[in-house]
XYZ file of C-alpha atoms in Angstrom:
658
model
C 59.718 -188.537 -31.900
C 61.444 -185.253 -33.048
C 63.295 -184.739 -36.568
C 65.898 -183.147 -34.839
C 66.870 -186.301 -32.895
C 67.215 -188.411 -35.944
C 68.329 -185.725 -38.279
C 71.105 -187.685 -39.283
C 69.128 -190.561 -40.187
C 66.617 -188.137 -42.008
C 69.370 -186.247 -43.919
C 69.934 -189.819 -45.520
C 66.484 -189.612 -47.382
C 66.047 -193.193 -47.106
C 62.393 -192.608 -47.203
C 59.991 -189.408 -47.687
C 56.961 -188.113 -47.956
C 56.778 -185.887 -51.037
C 53.327 -184.639 -50.718
C 52.027 -186.757 -53.627
C 48.635 -188.820 -53.484
C 47.193 -191.588 -55.379
C 44.339 -191.609 -56.968
C 42.324 -192.874 -53.764
C 44.082 -189.737 -51.980
C 46.407 -191.748 -50.035
C 49.783 -190.332 -49.135
C 52.927 -191.791 -51.614
C 55.502 -193.139 -49.349
C 58.724 -193.088 -51.365
C 61.458 -195.034 -50.155
C 64.473 -194.506 -52.800
C 67.236 -197.815 -52.524
C 70.847 -196.798 -53.544
C 73.847 -198.613 -54.110
C 75.102 -198.945 -50.644
C 73.659 -201.421 -48.321
C 70.197 -200.009 -46.358
C 70.326 -199.865 -42.600
C 67.380 -201.401 -42.004
C 66.661 -199.951 -38.669
C 67.741 -196.662 -39.732
C 65.308 -197.117 -42.389
C 62.782 -198.477 -39.746
C 62.985 -195.341 -37.651
C 62.811 -193.470 -40.680
C 59.169 -194.837 -41.737
C 58.294 -194.454 -38.237
C 58.293 -190.968 -38.410
C 57.172 -190.268 -41.351
C 54.453 -192.519 -40.516
C 53.586 -190.403 -37.073
C 53.116 -187.072 -39.459
C 49.841 -187.411 -40.686
C 46.578 -187.505 -38.891
C 44.942 -190.581 -38.507
C 41.843 -189.783 -41.062
C 44.690 -189.693 -43.776
C 46.250 -192.558 -42.155
C 42.807 -194.660 -42.948
C 43.070 -194.051 -46.382
C 46.023 -195.791 -46.790
C 49.526 -195.246 -48.041
C 51.016 -196.024 -51.549
C 54.485 -196.804 -51.211
C 56.909 -196.355 -54.222
C 60.109 -198.306 -53.638
C 62.587 -197.385 -56.259
C 64.982 -199.981 -56.559
C 66.362 -199.071 -59.817
C 69.713 -198.707 -58.042
C 70.082 -201.343 -55.582
C 70.837 -204.882 -55.264
C 67.555 -207.276 -55.236
C 67.746 -208.785 -52.330
C 67.707 -205.065 -50.467
C 64.710 -204.970 -52.638
C 63.529 -207.919 -51.959
C 63.484 -207.438 -47.671
C 61.970 -204.002 -47.873
C 59.100 -205.574 -49.872
C 59.086 -208.547 -47.496
C 59.160 -205.985 -44.643
C 56.486 -203.784 -45.678
C 54.417 -205.911 -47.198
C 53.879 -204.050 -50.448
C 52.145 -205.689 -54.128
C 55.629 -205.076 -56.194
C 54.795 -203.391 -59.251
C 56.721 -202.701 -62.166
C 57.768 -198.577 -62.568
C 55.641 -198.346 -65.592
C 52.708 -199.329 -64.585
C 52.994 -196.604 -61.773
C 50.660 -194.276 -63.701
C 47.492 -196.761 -63.313
C 47.329 -195.767 -59.801
C 49.207 -192.684 -59.334
C 48.410 -189.344 -61.389
C 51.562 -188.148 -63.053
C 51.510 -184.989 -61.469
C 51.248 -186.665 -57.827
C 54.713 -188.228 -58.962
C 57.892 -187.038 -58.778
C 60.273 -186.540 -61.293
C 62.698 -189.746 -60.475
C 58.679 -191.511 -61.637
C 58.649 -189.711 -64.597
C 56.226 -187.135 -63.287
C 55.744 -183.807 -62.346
C 55.862 -183.172 -58.710
C 58.762 -181.007 -57.241
C 60.453 -182.445 -54.105
C 63.541 -180.965 -52.333
C 64.367 -183.292 -49.554
C 66.747 -180.456 -47.431
C 64.157 -178.057 -48.046
C 61.280 -180.257 -46.298
C 63.133 -181.421 -43.699
C 64.485 -177.700 -42.643
C 61.116 -176.221 -42.859
C 60.202 -179.567 -40.704
C 62.751 -178.685 -38.020
C 61.067 -175.604 -37.901
C 58.004 -176.523 -37.303
C 58.662 -178.892 -34.645
C 60.809 -176.229 -33.285
C 57.782 -173.896 -33.418
C 55.861 -176.246 -32.169
C 58.207 -177.484 -28.950
C 58.817 -173.638 -27.948
C 55.067 -172.369 -28.169
C 54.177 -175.526 -26.042
C 56.607 -175.290 -23.600
C 56.136 -171.151 -23.536
C 52.273 -171.585 -23.092
C 52.557 -173.965 -19.898
C 54.895 -171.272 -18.733
C 53.225 -168.463 -19.854
C 49.737 -170.379 -18.155
C 51.677 -170.631 -15.012
C 52.850 -167.266 -14.838
C 48.975 -165.956 -16.022
C 47.763 -168.073 -13.765
C 49.996 -167.471 -10.399
C 49.088 -163.515 -10.996
C 45.687 -164.558 -10.535
C 45.920 -166.249 -7.191
C 45.658 -164.287 -3.875
C 48.102 -166.004 -2.112
C 51.254 -164.295 -1.495
C 53.365 -167.643 -1.332
C 52.041 -168.805 -4.562
C 52.694 -165.282 -6.135
C 56.406 -165.711 -4.971
C 56.270 -168.737 -6.151
C 55.627 -168.078 -9.511
C 57.610 -164.723 -9.826
C 60.871 -166.549 -8.808
C 60.257 -169.456 -11.261
C 58.803 -168.373 -14.053
C 58.351 -164.712 -14.093
C 60.834 -164.951 -17.140
C 59.750 -167.546 -19.898
C 62.861 -170.052 -20.892
C 62.753 -168.180 -24.408
C 61.303 -165.025 -25.882
C 57.582 -164.661 -26.830
C 58.125 -162.088 -29.706
C 60.585 -164.512 -31.334
C 58.563 -167.702 -31.011
C 55.426 -165.594 -32.418
C 57.499 -164.510 -35.136
C 58.954 -167.829 -36.120
C 55.285 -169.063 -36.136
C 53.659 -166.279 -38.319
C 56.683 -166.618 -40.934
C 55.790 -170.339 -40.679
C 52.228 -170.072 -41.125
C 52.638 -167.526 -43.951
C 54.560 -170.063 -45.692
C 52.018 -172.960 -45.109
C 49.054 -170.589 -46.273
C 51.195 -170.093 -49.916
C 51.621 -173.653 -50.197
C 55.234 -173.108 -50.437
C 55.976 -175.801 -47.797
C 58.527 -177.975 -49.428
C 58.335 -175.980 -52.826
C 61.056 -174.313 -54.531
C 60.734 -170.971 -56.447
C 60.440 -170.873 -59.811
C 58.841 -174.540 -60.256
C 55.761 -176.247 -59.074
C 55.100 -175.993 -56.161
C 52.872 -178.474 -53.668
C 52.053 -178.705 -49.677
C 49.957 -181.647 -47.667
C 46.659 -180.851 -47.198
C 46.483 -178.775 -43.548
C 44.015 -180.938 -42.495
C 45.927 -184.221 -43.790
C 49.841 -182.935 -42.063
C 48.166 -180.946 -38.967
C 50.375 -178.246 -40.064
C 48.566 -175.412 -40.773
C 45.789 -175.819 -38.270
C 48.183 -176.591 -35.498
C 50.076 -173.373 -35.871
C 47.246 -171.407 -36.019
C 46.211 -172.818 -32.680
C 49.138 -172.189 -31.491
C 49.653 -168.773 -32.259
C 45.944 -167.950 -31.265
C 47.040 -169.879 -27.968
C 50.429 -167.809 -27.520
C 48.525 -164.484 -28.425
C 45.879 -164.775 -26.001
C 48.665 -165.708 -23.295
C 51.143 -163.420 -24.255
C 48.727 -160.493 -23.841
C 47.498 -162.144 -20.976
C 51.234 -162.196 -20.117
C 52.075 -158.546 -20.750
C 49.429 -157.510 -18.886
C 50.729 -159.116 -15.931
C 54.045 -158.063 -16.618
C 52.698 -154.035 -16.938
C 50.845 -155.140 -13.372
C 54.042 -156.423 -11.742
C 55.891 -153.848 -13.422
C 53.742 -151.020 -11.875
C 53.650 -152.520 -8.875
C 57.362 -153.321 -8.509
C 57.771 -149.361 -9.719
C 55.664 -148.672 -6.418
C 57.151 -150.900 -4.414
C 60.404 -149.522 -5.773
C 59.127 -145.887 -5.169
C 57.816 -146.644 -1.681
C 61.399 -147.793 -0.817
C 63.064 -145.085 -1.975
C 60.803 -143.042 -0.207
C 61.021 -144.536 3.004
C 64.987 -144.152 2.699
C 64.941 -140.409 2.002
C 62.196 -140.370 4.369
C 64.334 -142.116 7.005
C 67.812 -140.562 6.185
C 65.925 -136.840 6.391
C 64.247 -137.441 9.892
C 67.258 -139.580 11.016
C 70.645 -138.680 10.072
C 69.967 -135.740 8.425
C 68.147 -134.348 11.378
C 70.592 -135.355 13.494
C 73.161 -133.643 11.352
C 71.063 -130.779 12.207
C 70.391 -131.008 15.628
C 74.522 -131.582 16.628
C 74.757 -127.820 14.610
C 73.225 -125.130 16.896
C 75.873 -122.522 17.938
C 76.619 -119.156 15.910
C 80.497 -119.129 16.729
C 81.690 -116.386 18.601
C 84.075 -115.184 15.893
C 84.069 -114.335 12.351
C 86.455 -117.236 11.852
C 84.093 -119.425 13.871
C 80.758 -118.336 12.124
C 82.844 -119.585 9.113
C 83.563 -123.112 10.208
C 80.196 -123.427 10.782
C 79.216 -122.061 7.608
C 81.745 -124.440 6.047
C 80.417 -127.399 8.212
C 76.460 -126.363 7.133
C 77.512 -126.522 3.281
C 79.094 -129.769 4.324
C 75.532 -130.980 5.299
C 73.665 -129.258 2.766
C 75.854 -131.120 -0.065
C 74.512 -134.494 1.870
C 71.079 -133.300 1.639
C 71.170 -132.083 -1.836
C 71.719 -135.356 -2.720
C 68.549 -136.977 -1.258
C 66.704 -133.619 -2.607
C 67.932 -134.778 -5.827
C 66.284 -138.204 -5.186
C 63.395 -136.649 -4.216
C 62.987 -134.504 -7.616
C 63.486 -137.961 -9.262
C 60.829 -139.718 -6.714
C 58.392 -136.664 -7.251
C 58.702 -136.933 -11.038
C 57.934 -140.739 -10.830
C 54.915 -140.078 -8.886
C 53.393 -137.347 -10.861
C 54.065 -139.692 -14.234
C 52.188 -142.859 -12.416
C 49.349 -140.775 -11.133
C 48.493 -139.210 -14.763
C 48.881 -142.845 -16.108
C 47.862 -144.650 -12.924
C 44.799 -146.790 -12.080
C 42.310 -145.740 -9.372
C 43.611 -148.463 -7.068
C 47.334 -146.891 -6.785
C 46.128 -142.906 -6.509
C 45.456 -143.068 -2.806
C 48.907 -144.842 -2.018
C 50.707 -142.476 -4.798
C 49.078 -139.299 -3.256
C 50.068 -140.282 0.269
C 53.527 -141.050 -0.812
C 53.885 -138.003 -2.676
C 52.435 -135.604 0.373
C 54.851 -137.583 2.873
C 57.511 -137.347 1.096
C 57.039 -133.488 0.123
C 55.992 -132.663 3.782
C 59.342 -133.739 5.300
C 61.431 -132.526 2.144
C 60.315 -128.969 2.639
C 60.845 -129.502 6.581
C 64.062 -130.231 5.430
C 64.864 -127.865 3.547
C 63.140 -125.104 5.524
C 65.244 -126.139 8.680
C 68.415 -125.954 6.381
C 67.636 -122.187 5.360
C 66.998 -121.172 8.679
C 70.467 -122.439 9.744
C 72.220 -121.162 6.690
C 70.329 -117.576 7.238
C 70.857 -117.864 11.105
C 74.905 -118.197 10.284
C 74.729 -115.768 7.862
C 73.180 -113.703 10.467
C 75.917 -114.301 12.963
C 78.774 -114.167 10.274
C 77.405 -110.403 9.670
C 76.663 -109.851 13.483
C 80.628 -110.514 14.083
C 82.090 -109.111 11.345
C 79.951 -105.655 12.521
C 81.410 -106.778 16.023
C 85.027 -106.999 14.625
C 84.859 -103.701 12.833
C 83.541 -101.656 15.529
C 86.364 -103.213 18.473
C 89.135 -102.184 15.870
C 87.389 -98.748 15.557
C 87.441 -98.493 19.438
C 91.190 -99.756 19.574
C 92.353 -97.352 17.171
C 90.176 -94.691 19.100
C 91.594 -95.635 22.558
C 94.991 -95.757 20.934
C 94.735 -92.519 19.926
C 93.493 -90.852 23.418
C 96.198 -93.143 24.886
C 98.992 -91.130 23.115
C 99.700 -88.006 24.930
C 98.806 -84.985 22.962
C 101.617 -82.343 21.502
C 100.109 -80.117 18.988
C 102.222 -77.300 17.415
C 99.508 -74.750 17.282
C 96.186 -74.442 17.894
C 95.540 -75.390 14.308
C 96.617 -78.946 14.785
C 94.885 -78.879 17.829
C 91.149 -78.126 16.034
C 92.317 -81.104 13.055
C 93.059 -83.539 15.898
C 89.858 -82.402 17.844
C 87.567 -83.013 14.144
C 89.599 -86.325 13.787
C 88.288 -87.295 17.482
C 85.206 -86.288 16.553
C 84.755 -88.711 13.134
C 86.107 -91.207 15.021
C 83.384 -91.172 17.653
C 80.675 -90.769 15.263
C 82.009 -93.868 12.904
C 81.867 -95.606 16.405
C 78.278 -94.574 16.910
C 77.276 -95.532 13.685
C 79.393 -98.871 14.252
C 77.420 -99.588 17.382
C 73.995 -98.630 16.007
C 74.630 -101.389 13.079
C 75.991 -103.843 15.878
C 72.745 -103.084 17.498
C 70.880 -103.724 14.604
C 72.727 -106.857 13.414
C 72.391 -108.362 16.569
C 68.574 -107.419 17.368
C 67.985 -109.198 14.031
C 69.911 -112.190 14.982
C 67.968 -112.454 18.626
C 64.787 -112.233 16.619
C 65.779 -115.100 14.217
C 66.709 -117.045 17.316
C 63.630 -116.428 19.129
C 61.942 -117.508 15.906
C 63.177 -121.096 16.296
C 60.598 -123.379 17.706
C 61.177 -126.589 19.096
C 59.803 -128.582 16.116
C 62.853 -126.902 13.914
C 65.360 -129.494 15.440
C 63.296 -131.967 16.869
C 63.931 -131.069 20.109
C 64.136 -128.149 22.944
C 66.670 -125.351 21.967
C 66.018 -123.485 24.930
C 69.655 -124.338 26.703
C 71.235 -123.683 23.448
C 69.239 -120.548 22.201
C 69.946 -118.701 25.863
C 74.072 -119.741 25.032
C 73.727 -117.844 21.809
C 71.242 -114.871 23.214
C 73.614 -114.725 26.138
C 76.607 -114.550 23.667
C 75.110 -112.264 21.571
C 73.805 -109.521 24.322
C 76.912 -109.966 26.030
C 79.103 -108.509 22.947
C 76.354 -105.419 22.599
C 76.715 -104.566 26.374
C 80.701 -105.217 26.174
C 80.800 -102.937 23.330
C 78.374 -100.446 24.729
C 80.930 -100.291 27.932
C 83.739 -99.712 25.518
C 82.218 -97.046 23.676
C 81.298 -94.948 26.756
C 84.947 -95.488 28.026
C 85.996 -94.056 24.776
C 83.259 -91.189 24.952
C 84.551 -90.336 29.074
C 88.008 -90.319 27.818
C 87.296 -88.163 24.937
C 85.276 -85.558 27.226
C 88.794 -85.334 29.019
C 90.711 -85.130 26.017
C 88.668 -83.021 24.607
C 88.428 -80.417 27.187
C 92.433 -80.931 27.357
C 92.807 -79.867 24.011
C 90.453 -77.157 24.433
C 92.524 -75.430 27.227
C 95.055 -76.024 24.834
C 93.616 -74.125 22.450
C 92.826 -71.430 25.074
C 96.299 -71.646 26.349
C 98.157 -71.084 22.935
C 95.316 -68.192 22.203
C 96.522 -66.511 25.635
C 100.086 -66.853 24.549
C 99.712 -65.795 21.047
C 97.597 -62.509 22.573
C 100.195 -62.097 25.192
C 102.947 -61.946 22.179
C 100.654 -59.808 20.263
C 99.960 -57.900 23.893
C 104.142 -57.093 24.108
C 104.200 -56.122 20.332
C 101.288 -53.190 20.521
C 102.869 -52.215 23.643
C 106.318 -52.032 21.585
C 104.421 -50.098 19.133
C 102.956 -47.775 21.376
C 106.548 -47.081 22.829
C 108.074 -46.886 19.122
C 105.283 -44.608 18.345
C 105.948 -42.593 21.936
C 109.609 -42.073 20.861
C 109.011 -41.228 17.083
C 106.242 -39.213 17.106
C 105.267 -37.660 20.694
C 107.941 -35.191 20.203
C 106.432 -31.551 19.929
C 106.079 -29.396 22.939
C 103.468 -27.065 21.544
C 103.869 -23.198 20.395
C 101.481 -22.032 23.807
C 100.764 -23.662 27.105
C 97.437 -24.479 25.751
C 98.390 -26.265 23.300
C 101.028 -28.404 25.701
C 98.167 -28.990 28.367
C 96.395 -30.648 24.822
C 99.478 -32.306 24.194
C 99.770 -33.455 27.866
C 96.054 -34.647 27.971
C 96.605 -36.635 25.270
C 99.972 -38.284 26.573
C 97.899 -39.542 29.751
C 95.283 -41.024 27.072
C 98.087 -42.940 25.394
C 99.784 -43.704 28.815
C 95.987 -45.397 29.634
C 95.887 -46.977 26.302
C 99.246 -48.554 27.063
C 98.453 -49.246 30.360
C 95.358 -51.040 29.497
C 97.622 -53.303 27.116
C 99.931 -53.721 29.638
C 97.409 -54.966 32.210
C 95.845 -57.570 29.407
C 99.061 -58.920 28.741
C 99.639 -59.643 32.524
C 96.301 -61.250 32.906
C 97.332 -63.424 29.758
C 100.310 -64.622 30.940
C 99.161 -65.358 34.315
C 95.849 -67.349 32.518
C 98.591 -69.294 30.710
C 100.159 -70.373 34.058
C 97.034 -71.532 35.191
C 96.421 -73.409 32.000
C 100.285 -74.821 32.026
C 99.151 -75.935 35.759
C 95.680 -77.586 34.693
C 97.642 -79.534 31.910
C 100.625 -80.194 33.554
C 103.220 -78.926 30.987
C 104.894 -75.426 30.661
C 104.162 -73.025 28.550
C 106.358 -72.130 25.636
C 106.104 -68.787 25.424
C 105.520 -67.691 29.022
C 108.965 -67.993 29.905
C 110.298 -64.998 27.897
C 107.151 -63.034 26.846
C 106.616 -61.802 30.225
C 110.285 -60.633 30.991
C 109.534 -58.768 27.510
C 106.376 -57.489 28.265
C 107.848 -56.115 31.662
C 111.075 -55.277 29.810
C 109.027 -53.148 27.073
C 106.508 -51.620 29.667
C 109.577 -50.461 32.158
C 110.621 -48.514 28.999
C 107.693 -47.102 28.373
C 107.059 -45.897 31.689
C 110.362 -44.584 31.674
C 110.178 -42.582 28.508
C 106.481 -41.508 29.262
C 107.504 -39.989 32.503
C 110.445 -38.223 30.310
C 107.804 -37.173 28.526
C 105.751 -35.627 30.778
C 108.916 -33.872 32.538
C 109.257 -32.517 29.573
C 105.167 -30.953 28.880
C 105.211 -30.207 32.397
C 108.503 -27.921 31.733
C 107.264 -26.441 29.015
C 103.731 -25.534 30.427
C 105.947 -23.798 33.021
C 107.710 -22.137 30.598
C 105.350 -21.353 28.190
C 102.917 -19.699 30.962
C 105.175 -17.609 32.561
C 106.663 -16.245 29.095
C 102.741 -15.555 28.261
C 102.186 -13.589 31.198
C 105.576 -11.279 30.406
C 105.014 -11.257 26.815
C 101.245 -10.043 27.176
C 100.488 -6.048 27.985
C 99.496 -5.833 31.676
C 99.030 -2.204 32.853
C 97.306 -3.786 35.601
C 100.021 -5.531 37.081
C 103.231 -3.483 36.273
C 104.934 -4.705 39.507
C 104.812 -8.190 38.315
C 106.495 -7.152 34.961
C 109.206 -5.659 36.168
C 109.919 -8.672 38.789
C 113.509 -9.429 37.546
C 113.241 -12.838 39.457
C 110.306 -14.009 37.145
C 113.063 -13.249 33.744
C 115.401 -15.223 35.520
C 113.251 -17.757 36.280
C 111.903 -18.274 32.525
C 115.592 -18.050 31.422
C 116.114 -20.941 33.590
C 113.212 -22.907 33.200
C 113.998 -22.295 29.112
C 117.609 -23.628 29.805
C 117.146 -26.589 31.519
C 114.114 -27.572 28.829
C 116.968 -26.916 26.347
C 119.157 -29.189 28.195
C 116.686 -32.219 28.902
C 115.888 -32.007 25.238
C 119.373 -33.020 24.213
C 119.672 -36.090 26.936
C 118.322 -39.033 26.115
C 115.869 -41.539 27.870
C 118.451 -43.817 29.947
C 116.290 -47.344 30.338
C 116.989 -49.305 33.420
C 119.156 -51.845 31.380
C 121.435 -48.922 30.497
C 120.250 -48.465 27.044
C 119.654 -45.008 25.663
C 117.089 -43.380 23.087
C 116.163 -39.912 21.887
C 112.813 -38.802 21.387
C 112.594 -38.294 17.642
C 115.142 -37.663 15.142
C 117.686 -34.972 15.417
C 116.206 -32.843 13.500
C 113.210 -33.114 15.381
C 114.499 -32.121 18.081
C 116.556 -29.080 16.448
C 113.064 -27.284 15.503
C 111.770 -27.967 19.235
C 114.709 -26.409 20.589
C 114.565 -23.180 18.138
C 110.811 -22.842 19.137
C 112.224 -22.465 22.846
C 114.885 -20.238 22.091
C 112.794 -18.056 19.714
C 110.363 -17.370 22.866
C 113.362 -17.134 24.803
C 114.364 -14.193 22.711
C 110.896 -12.231 23.190
C 110.798 -12.698 26.780
C 114.755 -11.299 26.653
C 113.782 -8.611 24.555
C 110.757 -7.743 26.898
C 113.017 -7.418 30.003
C 115.031 -4.806 27.811
C 112.285 -2.782 27.069
C 111.179 -2.673 30.565
C 114.513 -1.887 31.853
C 114.964 0.881 29.065
C 112.137 2.017 27.560
C 113.589 4.834 25.845
C 115.623 2.374 24.142
C 112.700 1.363 22.858
C 111.067 4.178 21.862
C 114.301 6.286 20.338
C 114.525 2.698 17.984
C 110.761 2.822 17.117
């Protein structure tokens, strides 16, 4: 019977064991009757419970029952006495049987008794006893079940008893507190008064509590070890399960994702799309890699504190996990590097394609430069663009070769399948791009060669046109010099001959200039025919050249006639003016004088006549003063000849005058 079951009856204090003893060491049972009618059944239940508490040894010494009927009716007292079959004595004779210190204050003794305190302690004791006993059974079942080798028993024990119904720590703490109070003999005492508690061997309180605590500690220690082992096993199983989840995903869906991604794209946009898809795959892998890191740390912690029997399994799990994760990470890194190389390759290919398009566009536009300088600038720009294309093509080859090397290093284990077919498509694409760029570059080079030749011909054309114009200018300058500076006819025949010789050389220079201009203009015609264009200046340069040359020819011929007439005039005049006695008949020839005079007059007349060009324009040699000076010199010579003629006709006149 438990106190908690009859707690309302016990609270009525129908009877109690105060802890006092009679002179025979028998326990004192006190029945305090009250004015109200006592329920005999409840009293019987109370007595049954109280008498079940002492040990058999204590019961053998008997009990002293004190029935306090001072506050009750006699018939009630009588009924109780008859029910208990006790000897009735008066209160003042109690000390004959019981020491005053063993009596409560109600009977004039000094023993302190608090019924509610005793009842509360009794409830605690019985609760501890009940919980500890039940807990011991549960712990024994759990501990014994863990020692069995039968897996079915283990599963059953784990399912039913792995968690005790009460907290062992709480039960132990309750037991220690109860034991502490028992050891301090304050079971039913109160602070400040005289305390007393029943003896341990009599009420079985302290020994039973100590025994239960010892058993609990033993079973709880075993239980903790079982929990630790099972927790370790559970943790190991959880780790193994998580490891297999990581491994299965990486080798299953993860590898399948990589197998499906083998292309490199055929453009920057396609490569970028593949990179974005790969980043999504990497993001999914990162979640599993995070689990791998956590598992690896847990395994490392278990390895540091694990038992020998678990080391092999843990190391095997760790090695398996690391191998799969590192292999998958290597595949991801390889794929990322491959896509980055492909993106760079397509970027260089796109830049080169744009350069080739720009160069081709420049070559397709017809050239219409203004001068040779602009042609040279255009040629320089072409060469720079072609050089840039060469550099771009070289960069494309390097990127392409690097990409091909990466693809060739991609073994079949990389994705768990033979990737020869996929690699062939990638290799064909890369080689196709490089070959296409090479062909486009070669076509552009051929067009550049043609354009270069054409532009060089244009430079030559412009040069010929400029030189032809310069030849016209030179010829014009020679003509101008002929008219303005070639004026003198000489003072004698010898000087005039020298002037004539210089004039012929001067004419040769002009002839060379004219021929040079004609050759240049002929070259411009040939170049224009080759370039299929019309010359900008040949249309007016040739007429200008011919016009100036004709003017020069007319002026030159006029100059030659005048010099030849001057030579004839000076030669005849010098013959007459010289004293030549050996040829008197020559001097006396009247016809010679007349001829000299006629040549002189003709020469003077010619000096006053302008040069008439084929176009009808006129131009004089020198200035009027220059012509006057030349004419004056001729007149002076004619006067000398006339004077010589008179001397020959009338010698006496010359003698008398002298």
